[in-house]
Short mmCIF file of C-alpha atoms and ligand atoms in Angstrom, two decimals:
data_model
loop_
_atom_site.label_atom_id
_atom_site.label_comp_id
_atom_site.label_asym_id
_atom_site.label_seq_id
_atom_site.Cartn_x
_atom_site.Cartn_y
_atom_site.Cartn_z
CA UNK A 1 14.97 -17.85 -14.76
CA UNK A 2 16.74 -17.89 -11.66
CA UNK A 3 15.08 -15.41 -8.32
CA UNK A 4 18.53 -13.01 -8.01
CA UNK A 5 16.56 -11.91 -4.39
CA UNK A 6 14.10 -14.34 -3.25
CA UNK A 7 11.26 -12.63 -1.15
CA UNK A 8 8.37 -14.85 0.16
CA UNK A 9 5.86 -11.79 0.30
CA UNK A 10 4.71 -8.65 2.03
CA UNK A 11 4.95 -9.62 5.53
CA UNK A 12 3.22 -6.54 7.06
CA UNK A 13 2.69 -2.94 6.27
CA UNK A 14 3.92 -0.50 8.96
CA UNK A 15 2.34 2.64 9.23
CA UNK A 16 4.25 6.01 11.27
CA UNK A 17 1.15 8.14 12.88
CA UNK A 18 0.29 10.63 15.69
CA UNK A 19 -2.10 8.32 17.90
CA UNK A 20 -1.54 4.23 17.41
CA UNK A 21 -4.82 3.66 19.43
CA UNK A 22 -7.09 5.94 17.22
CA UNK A 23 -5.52 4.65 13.90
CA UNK A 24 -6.31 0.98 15.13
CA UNK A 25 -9.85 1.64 16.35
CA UNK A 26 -10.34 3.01 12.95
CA UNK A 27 -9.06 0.50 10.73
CA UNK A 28 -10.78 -2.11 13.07
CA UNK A 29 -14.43 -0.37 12.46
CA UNK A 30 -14.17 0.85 9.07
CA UNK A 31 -11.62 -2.17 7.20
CA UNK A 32 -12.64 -4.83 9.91
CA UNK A 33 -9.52 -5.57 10.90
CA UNK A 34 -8.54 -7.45 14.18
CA UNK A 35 -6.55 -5.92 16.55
CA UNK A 36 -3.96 -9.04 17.38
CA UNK A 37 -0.70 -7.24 18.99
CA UNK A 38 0.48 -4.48 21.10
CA UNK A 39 3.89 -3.71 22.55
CA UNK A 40 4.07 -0.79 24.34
CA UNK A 41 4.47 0.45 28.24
CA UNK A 42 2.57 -2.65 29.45
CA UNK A 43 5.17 -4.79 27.57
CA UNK A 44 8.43 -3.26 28.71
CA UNK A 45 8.60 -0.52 25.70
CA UNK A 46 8.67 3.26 27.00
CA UNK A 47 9.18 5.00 24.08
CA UNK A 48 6.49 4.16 21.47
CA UNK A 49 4.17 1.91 21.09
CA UNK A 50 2.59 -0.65 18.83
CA UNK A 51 -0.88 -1.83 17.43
CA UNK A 52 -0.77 -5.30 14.66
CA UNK A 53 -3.74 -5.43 12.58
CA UNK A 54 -4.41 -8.74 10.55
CA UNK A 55 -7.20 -9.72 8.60
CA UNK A 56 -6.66 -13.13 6.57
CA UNK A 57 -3.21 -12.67 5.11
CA UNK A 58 -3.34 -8.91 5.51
CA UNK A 59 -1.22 -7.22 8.22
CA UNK A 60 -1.09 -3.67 9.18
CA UNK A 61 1.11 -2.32 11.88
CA UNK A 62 0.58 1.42 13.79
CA UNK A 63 3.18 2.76 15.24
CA UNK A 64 3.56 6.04 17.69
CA UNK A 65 6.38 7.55 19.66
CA UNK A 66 4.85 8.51 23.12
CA UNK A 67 7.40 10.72 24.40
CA UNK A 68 8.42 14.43 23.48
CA UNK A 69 10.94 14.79 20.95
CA UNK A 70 10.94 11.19 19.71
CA UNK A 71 12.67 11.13 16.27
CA UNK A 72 9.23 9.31 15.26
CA UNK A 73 7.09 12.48 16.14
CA UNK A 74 9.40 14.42 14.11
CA UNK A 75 8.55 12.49 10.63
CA UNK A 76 4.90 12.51 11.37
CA UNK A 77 5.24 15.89 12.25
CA UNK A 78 6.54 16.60 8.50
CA UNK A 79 4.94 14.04 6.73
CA UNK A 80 1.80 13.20 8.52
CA UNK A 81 0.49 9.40 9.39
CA UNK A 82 2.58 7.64 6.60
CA UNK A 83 3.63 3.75 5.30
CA UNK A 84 7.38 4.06 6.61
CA UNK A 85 7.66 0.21 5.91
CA UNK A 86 6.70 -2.04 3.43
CA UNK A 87 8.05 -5.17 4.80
CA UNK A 88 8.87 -8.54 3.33
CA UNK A 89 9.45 -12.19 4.10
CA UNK A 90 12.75 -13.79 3.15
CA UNK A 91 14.87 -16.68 3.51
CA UNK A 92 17.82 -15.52 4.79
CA UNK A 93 17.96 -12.10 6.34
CA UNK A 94 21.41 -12.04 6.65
CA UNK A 95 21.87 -12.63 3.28
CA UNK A 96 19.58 -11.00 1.83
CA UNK A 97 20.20 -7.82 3.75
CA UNK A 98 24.53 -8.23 2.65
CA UNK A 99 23.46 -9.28 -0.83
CA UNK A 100 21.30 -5.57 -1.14
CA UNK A 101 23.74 -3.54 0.78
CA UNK A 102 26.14 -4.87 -1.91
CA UNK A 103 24.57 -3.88 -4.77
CA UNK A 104 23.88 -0.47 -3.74
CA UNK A 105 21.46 -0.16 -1.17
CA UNK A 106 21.27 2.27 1.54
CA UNK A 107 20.70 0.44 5.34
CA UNK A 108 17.93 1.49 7.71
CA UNK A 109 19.20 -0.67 10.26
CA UNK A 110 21.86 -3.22 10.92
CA UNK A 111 20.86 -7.35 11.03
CA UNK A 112 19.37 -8.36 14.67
CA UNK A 113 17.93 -10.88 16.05
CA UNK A 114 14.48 -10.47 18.37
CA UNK A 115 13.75 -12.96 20.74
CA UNK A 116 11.61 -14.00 23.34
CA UNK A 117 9.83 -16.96 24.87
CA UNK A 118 8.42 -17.87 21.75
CA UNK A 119 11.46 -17.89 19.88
CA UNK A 120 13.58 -15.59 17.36
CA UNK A 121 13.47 -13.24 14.43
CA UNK A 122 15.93 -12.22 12.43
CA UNK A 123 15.39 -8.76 11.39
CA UNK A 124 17.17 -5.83 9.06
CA UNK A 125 16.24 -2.68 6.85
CA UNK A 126 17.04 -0.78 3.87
CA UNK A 127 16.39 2.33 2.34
CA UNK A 128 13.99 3.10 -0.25
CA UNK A 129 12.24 5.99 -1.53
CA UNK A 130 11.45 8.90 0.40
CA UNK A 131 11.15 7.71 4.24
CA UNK A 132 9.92 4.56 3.50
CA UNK A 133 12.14 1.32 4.11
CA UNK A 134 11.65 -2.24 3.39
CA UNK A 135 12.34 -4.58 6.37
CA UNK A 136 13.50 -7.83 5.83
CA UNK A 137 13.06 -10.85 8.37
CA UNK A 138 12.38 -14.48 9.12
CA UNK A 139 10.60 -15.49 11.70
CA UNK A 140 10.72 -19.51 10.98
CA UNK A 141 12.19 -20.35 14.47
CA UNK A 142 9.39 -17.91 16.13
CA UNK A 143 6.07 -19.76 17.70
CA UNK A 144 4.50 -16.19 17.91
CA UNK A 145 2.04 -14.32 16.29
CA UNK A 146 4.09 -11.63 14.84
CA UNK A 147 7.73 -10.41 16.72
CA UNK A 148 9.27 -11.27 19.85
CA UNK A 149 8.34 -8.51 21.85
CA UNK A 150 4.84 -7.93 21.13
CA UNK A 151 1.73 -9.23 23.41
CA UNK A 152 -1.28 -11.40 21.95
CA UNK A 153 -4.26 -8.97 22.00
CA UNK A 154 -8.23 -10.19 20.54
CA UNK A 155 -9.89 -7.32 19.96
CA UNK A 156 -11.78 -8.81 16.46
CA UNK A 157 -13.31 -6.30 13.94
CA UNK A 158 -15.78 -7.56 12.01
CA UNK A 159 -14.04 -8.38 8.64
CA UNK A 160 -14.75 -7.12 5.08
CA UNK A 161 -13.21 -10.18 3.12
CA UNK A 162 -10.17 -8.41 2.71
CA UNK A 163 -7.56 -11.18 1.63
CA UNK A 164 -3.80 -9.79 0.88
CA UNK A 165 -1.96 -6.92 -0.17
CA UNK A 166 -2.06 -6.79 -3.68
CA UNK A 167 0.27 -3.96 -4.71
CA UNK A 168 1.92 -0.68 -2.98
CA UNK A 169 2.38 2.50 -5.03
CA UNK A 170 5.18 4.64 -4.61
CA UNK A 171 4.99 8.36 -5.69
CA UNK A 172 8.70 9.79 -6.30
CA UNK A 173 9.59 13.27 -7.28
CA UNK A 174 9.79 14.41 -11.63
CA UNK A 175 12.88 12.08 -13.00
CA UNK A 176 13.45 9.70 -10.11
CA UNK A 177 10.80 7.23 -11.68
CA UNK A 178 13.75 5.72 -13.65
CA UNK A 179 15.77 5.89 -11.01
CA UNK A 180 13.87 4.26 -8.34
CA UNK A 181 12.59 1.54 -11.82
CA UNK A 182 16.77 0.52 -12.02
CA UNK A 183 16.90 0.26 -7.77
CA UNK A 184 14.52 -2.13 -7.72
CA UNK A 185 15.93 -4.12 -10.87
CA UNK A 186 19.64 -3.80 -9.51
CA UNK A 187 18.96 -4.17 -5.74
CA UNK A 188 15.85 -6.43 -5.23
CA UNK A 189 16.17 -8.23 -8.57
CA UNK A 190 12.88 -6.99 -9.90
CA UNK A 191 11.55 -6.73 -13.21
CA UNK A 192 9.13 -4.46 -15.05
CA UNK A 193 5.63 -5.50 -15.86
CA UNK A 194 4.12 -2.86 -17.73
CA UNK A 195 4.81 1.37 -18.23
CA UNK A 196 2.39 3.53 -18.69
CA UNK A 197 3.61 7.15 -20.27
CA UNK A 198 2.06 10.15 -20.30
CA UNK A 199 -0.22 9.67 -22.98
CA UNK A 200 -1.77 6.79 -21.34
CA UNK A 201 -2.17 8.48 -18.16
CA UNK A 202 -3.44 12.26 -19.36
CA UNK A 203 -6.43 14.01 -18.97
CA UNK A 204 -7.02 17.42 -20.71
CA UNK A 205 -5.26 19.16 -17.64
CA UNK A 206 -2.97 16.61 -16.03
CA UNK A 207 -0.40 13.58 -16.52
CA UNK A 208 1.68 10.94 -14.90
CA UNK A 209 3.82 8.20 -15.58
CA UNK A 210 4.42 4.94 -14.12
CA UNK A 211 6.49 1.81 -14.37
CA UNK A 212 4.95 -1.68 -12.78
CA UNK A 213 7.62 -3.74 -10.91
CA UNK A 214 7.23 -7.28 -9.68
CA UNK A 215 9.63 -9.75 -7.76
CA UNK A 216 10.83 -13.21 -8.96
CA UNK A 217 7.76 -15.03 -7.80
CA UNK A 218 5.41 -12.44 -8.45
CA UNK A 219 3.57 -11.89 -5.29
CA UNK A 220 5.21 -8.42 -4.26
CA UNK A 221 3.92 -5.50 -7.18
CA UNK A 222 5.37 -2.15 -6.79
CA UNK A 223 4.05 0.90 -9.26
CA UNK A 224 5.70 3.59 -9.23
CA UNK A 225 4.88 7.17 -10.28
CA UNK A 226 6.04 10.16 -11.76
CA UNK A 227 4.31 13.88 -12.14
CA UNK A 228 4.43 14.23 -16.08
CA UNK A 229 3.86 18.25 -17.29
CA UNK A 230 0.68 19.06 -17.93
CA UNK A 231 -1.85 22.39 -18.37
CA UNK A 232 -2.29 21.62 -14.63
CA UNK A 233 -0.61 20.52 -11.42
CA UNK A 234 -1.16 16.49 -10.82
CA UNK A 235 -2.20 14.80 -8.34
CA UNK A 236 1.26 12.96 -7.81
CA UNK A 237 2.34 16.87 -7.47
CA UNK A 238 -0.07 17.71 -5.10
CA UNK A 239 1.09 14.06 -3.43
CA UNK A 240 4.86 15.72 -3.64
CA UNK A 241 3.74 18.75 -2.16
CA UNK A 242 2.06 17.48 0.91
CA UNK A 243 3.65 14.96 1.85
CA UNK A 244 7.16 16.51 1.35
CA UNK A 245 8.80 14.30 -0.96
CA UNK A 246 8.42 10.90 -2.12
CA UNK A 247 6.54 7.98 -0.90
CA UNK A 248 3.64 5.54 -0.54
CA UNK A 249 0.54 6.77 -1.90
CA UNK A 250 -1.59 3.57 -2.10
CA UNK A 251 -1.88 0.37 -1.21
CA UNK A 252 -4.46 -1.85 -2.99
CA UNK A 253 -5.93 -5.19 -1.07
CA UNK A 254 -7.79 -7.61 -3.12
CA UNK A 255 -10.83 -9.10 -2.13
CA UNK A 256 -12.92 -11.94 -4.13
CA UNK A 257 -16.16 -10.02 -3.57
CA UNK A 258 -15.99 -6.55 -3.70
CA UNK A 259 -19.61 -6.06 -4.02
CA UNK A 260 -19.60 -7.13 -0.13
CA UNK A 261 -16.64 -5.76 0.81
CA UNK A 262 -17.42 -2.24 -0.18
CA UNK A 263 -21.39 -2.20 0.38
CA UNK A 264 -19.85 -2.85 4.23
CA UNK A 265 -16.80 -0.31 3.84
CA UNK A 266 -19.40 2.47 2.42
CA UNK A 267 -22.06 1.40 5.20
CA UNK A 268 -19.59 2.38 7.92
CA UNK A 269 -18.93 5.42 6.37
CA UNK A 270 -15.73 5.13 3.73
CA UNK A 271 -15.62 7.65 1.10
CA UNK A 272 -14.86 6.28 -2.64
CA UNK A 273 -14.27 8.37 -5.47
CA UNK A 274 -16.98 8.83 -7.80
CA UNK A 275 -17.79 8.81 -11.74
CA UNK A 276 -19.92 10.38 -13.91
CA UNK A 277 -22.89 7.99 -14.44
CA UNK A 278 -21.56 7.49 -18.13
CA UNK A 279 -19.16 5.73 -17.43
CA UNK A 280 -21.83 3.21 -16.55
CA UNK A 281 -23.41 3.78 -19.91
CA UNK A 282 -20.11 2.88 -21.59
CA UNK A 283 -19.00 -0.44 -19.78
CA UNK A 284 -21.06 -3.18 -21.29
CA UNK A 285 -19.29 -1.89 -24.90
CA UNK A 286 -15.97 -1.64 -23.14
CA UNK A 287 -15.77 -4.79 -21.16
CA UNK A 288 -17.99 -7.04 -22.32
CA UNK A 289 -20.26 -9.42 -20.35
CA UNK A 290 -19.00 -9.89 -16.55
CA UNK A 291 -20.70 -11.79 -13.85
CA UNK A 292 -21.78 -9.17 -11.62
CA UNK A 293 -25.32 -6.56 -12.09
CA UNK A 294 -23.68 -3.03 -13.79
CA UNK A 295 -27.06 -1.45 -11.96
CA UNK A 296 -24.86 -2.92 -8.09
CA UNK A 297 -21.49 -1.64 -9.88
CA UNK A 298 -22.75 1.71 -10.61
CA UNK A 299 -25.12 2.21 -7.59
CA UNK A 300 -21.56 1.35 -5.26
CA UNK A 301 -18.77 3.52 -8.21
CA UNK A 302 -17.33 0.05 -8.88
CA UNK A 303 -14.43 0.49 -11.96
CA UNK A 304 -14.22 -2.60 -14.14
CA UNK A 305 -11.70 -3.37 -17.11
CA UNK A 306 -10.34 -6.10 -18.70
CA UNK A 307 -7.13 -7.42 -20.33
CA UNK A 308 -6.14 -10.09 -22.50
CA UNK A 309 -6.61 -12.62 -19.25
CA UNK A 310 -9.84 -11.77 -17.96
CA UNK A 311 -11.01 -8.49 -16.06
CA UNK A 312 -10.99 -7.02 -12.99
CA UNK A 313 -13.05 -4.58 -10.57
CA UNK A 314 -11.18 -1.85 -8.36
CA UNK A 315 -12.71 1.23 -6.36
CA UNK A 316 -10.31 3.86 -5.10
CA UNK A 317 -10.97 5.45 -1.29
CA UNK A 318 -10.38 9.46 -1.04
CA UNK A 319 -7.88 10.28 1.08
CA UNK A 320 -7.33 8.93 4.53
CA UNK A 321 -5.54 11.38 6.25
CA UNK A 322 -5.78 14.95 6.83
CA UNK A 323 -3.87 15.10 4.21
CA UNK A 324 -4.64 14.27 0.42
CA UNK A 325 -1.60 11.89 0.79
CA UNK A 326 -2.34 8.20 1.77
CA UNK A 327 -5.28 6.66 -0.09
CA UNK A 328 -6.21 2.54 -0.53
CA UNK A 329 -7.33 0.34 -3.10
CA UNK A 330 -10.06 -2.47 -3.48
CA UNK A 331 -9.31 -4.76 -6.16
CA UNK A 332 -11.08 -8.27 -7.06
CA UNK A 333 -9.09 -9.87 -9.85
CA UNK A 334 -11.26 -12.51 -12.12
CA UNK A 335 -8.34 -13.66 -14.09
CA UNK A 336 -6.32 -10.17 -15.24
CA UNK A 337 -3.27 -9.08 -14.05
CA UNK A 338 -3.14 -5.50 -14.87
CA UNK A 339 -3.79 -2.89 -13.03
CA UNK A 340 -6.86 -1.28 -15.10
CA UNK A 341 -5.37 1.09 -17.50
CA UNK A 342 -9.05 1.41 -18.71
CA UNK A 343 -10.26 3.25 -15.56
CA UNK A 344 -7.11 5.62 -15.52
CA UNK A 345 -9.10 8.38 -17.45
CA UNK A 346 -12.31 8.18 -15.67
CA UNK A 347 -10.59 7.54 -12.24
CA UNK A 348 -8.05 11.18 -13.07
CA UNK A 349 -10.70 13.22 -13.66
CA UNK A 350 -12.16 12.14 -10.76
CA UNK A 351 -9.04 12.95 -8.64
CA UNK A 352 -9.01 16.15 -10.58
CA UNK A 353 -12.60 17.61 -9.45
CA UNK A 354 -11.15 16.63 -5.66
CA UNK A 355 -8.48 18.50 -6.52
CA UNK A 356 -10.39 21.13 -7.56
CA UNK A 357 -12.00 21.44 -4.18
CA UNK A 358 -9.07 21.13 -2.00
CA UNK A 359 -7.91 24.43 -4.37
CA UNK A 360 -4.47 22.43 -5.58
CA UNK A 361 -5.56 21.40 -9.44
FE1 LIG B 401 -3.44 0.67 -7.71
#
């Protein structure tokens, strides 16, 4: 079937915080990242200022307004350090940007064109949920590393074998689900992979529900969640509630060994969420045989389920921020797609007794 909104792929994730250099120097110890990009005073910017992290086809932008009363300061003032941008590579910008204004989005910002001595980009932005917007540009007539603008900087981390972005997760407020499920249909020609309802998603005290959207050529996955009711508040309240509103709540990056990459993320100090050892006890009858020790899996809190395509192994970080907002995702796929409805159960509860410490189950 014909792509009604072509989009390459997740160009870069842009992140809204309080200090640029701190966030950098912490992604580039803990997630290995290397620091490749800056544009700030040095470069003829006196407002704000900009870190680009990259690691293989990963790429993280931090962004910080570094003068009083910059309308930047005032979101992370509300929100705290958020994703304000999940943005994608397309074709034609200028298209693509009239094509979505057309049917329905909001704009962020108005087609332009960057340029410097290493060529152009076309940029432009719409709406999404919450604060968050999805830039759109092209940058095939640009020799640079990232945007016109921005210097080269090599500061290398020491990577993790982090590889790509593998899905973002948007949490939206009780009975936008649907709504936000038809945007991304209507607007970015989307369609829906899988829903989960609330009895998929329950535990005895909470729920949530969530609808699975891909693009036409299925690189760019988009959950998105939904509190359900429950005998307790869930975490995507708690999400609502501290964050103040709707938005990104985690963004998984896939790695093909995640037995490295998270012996090195938990050696440098990362915090995973963890499951009863049971869950151990249960797997082999669950899963079946997979190629990697359960003793490693278990010893590291390693999830692992499996589909009707293969399986796959995911560990989810605790909360990166202050607040119990902004978490990430390691996932190595070995042949399924999904997104391991199997650990949802194990992996609630889990959210549930850090819920129950923060005092806001
Ligand atoms: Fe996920």
């Amino acid at each position: 079937m014909q792509d009604s909104f072509p989009i390459r792929k997740v160009d870069h994730i842009r992140h809204y915080v309080g200090n640029a250099r701190q966030s950098a120097y912490y992604y580039q110890h803990v997630f290995g990242f290397n620091i490749v990009g800056y544009n700030g005073l040095e470069t003829g910017q006196r407002d704000k200022v900009d870190y680009v992290l990259a690691q293989d086809q990963l790429r993280l932008v931090f962004t910080a307004a570094i003068v009083p009363d910059h309308p930047l300061s005032k979101l992370v003032a509300k929100h705290g350090d958020f994703v304000q941008d999940i943005a994608f590579e397309v074709d034609d910008v200028d298209w693509s940007y009239k094509t979505a204004i057309s049917r329905g989005a909001e704009s962020a910002y108005e087609p332009v064109t960057l340029e410097d001595d290493d060529g152009k980009v076309r940029t432009a932005g719409i709406k999404t949920y919450g604060r968050t917007i999805h830039t759109m540009l092209n940058r095939d007539r640009f020799e640079g590393r990232f945007l016109p603008g921005y210097r080269d900087m090599n500061e290398p981390g020491d990577p993790i074998g982090l590889i790509e972005v593998d899905h973002c997760v948007g949490n939206v407020e009780l009975g936008q689900m649907n709504v936000w499920v038809k945007w991304y249909q209507d607007v970015l020609g989307f369609k829906q992979l899988i829903s989960f309802d609330d009895k998929d998603i329950s535990t005895e005290y909470t729920a949530l529900m969530s609808k699975v959207m891909s693009n036409g050529n299925g690189r760019v996955k988009f959950p998105i969640n939904e509190p359900a009711p429950g005998k307790k508040r869930s975490q995507i309240d708690e999400f609502l509630d501290f964050f103040g509103g709707a938005g990104c709540q985690h963004v998984a990056m896939r790695t093909d060994d995640i037995v490295h990459t998270v012996s090195r993320l938990q050696a440098r100090g990362l915090q995973f969420l963890v499951v009863p050892r049971a869950y151990y006890e249960e797997l082999p009858k669950r899963v079946g045989k997979i190629d990697e020790d359960i003793g490693e899996l278990s010893q590291l809190g390693i999830l692992v389920d499996r589909d009707d395509e293969g399986y796959l192994l995911q560990i989810f970080t605790k909360p990166i921020t202050d607040r119990p907002t902004l978490f990430y995702e390691i996932i190595h796929r070995k042949g399924a797609k999904s997104f391991g409805k199997g650990n949802f159960k194990a992996l609630f509860e889990a959210i549930e007794r850090e819920q129950a410490l923060r005092g806001t189950l």
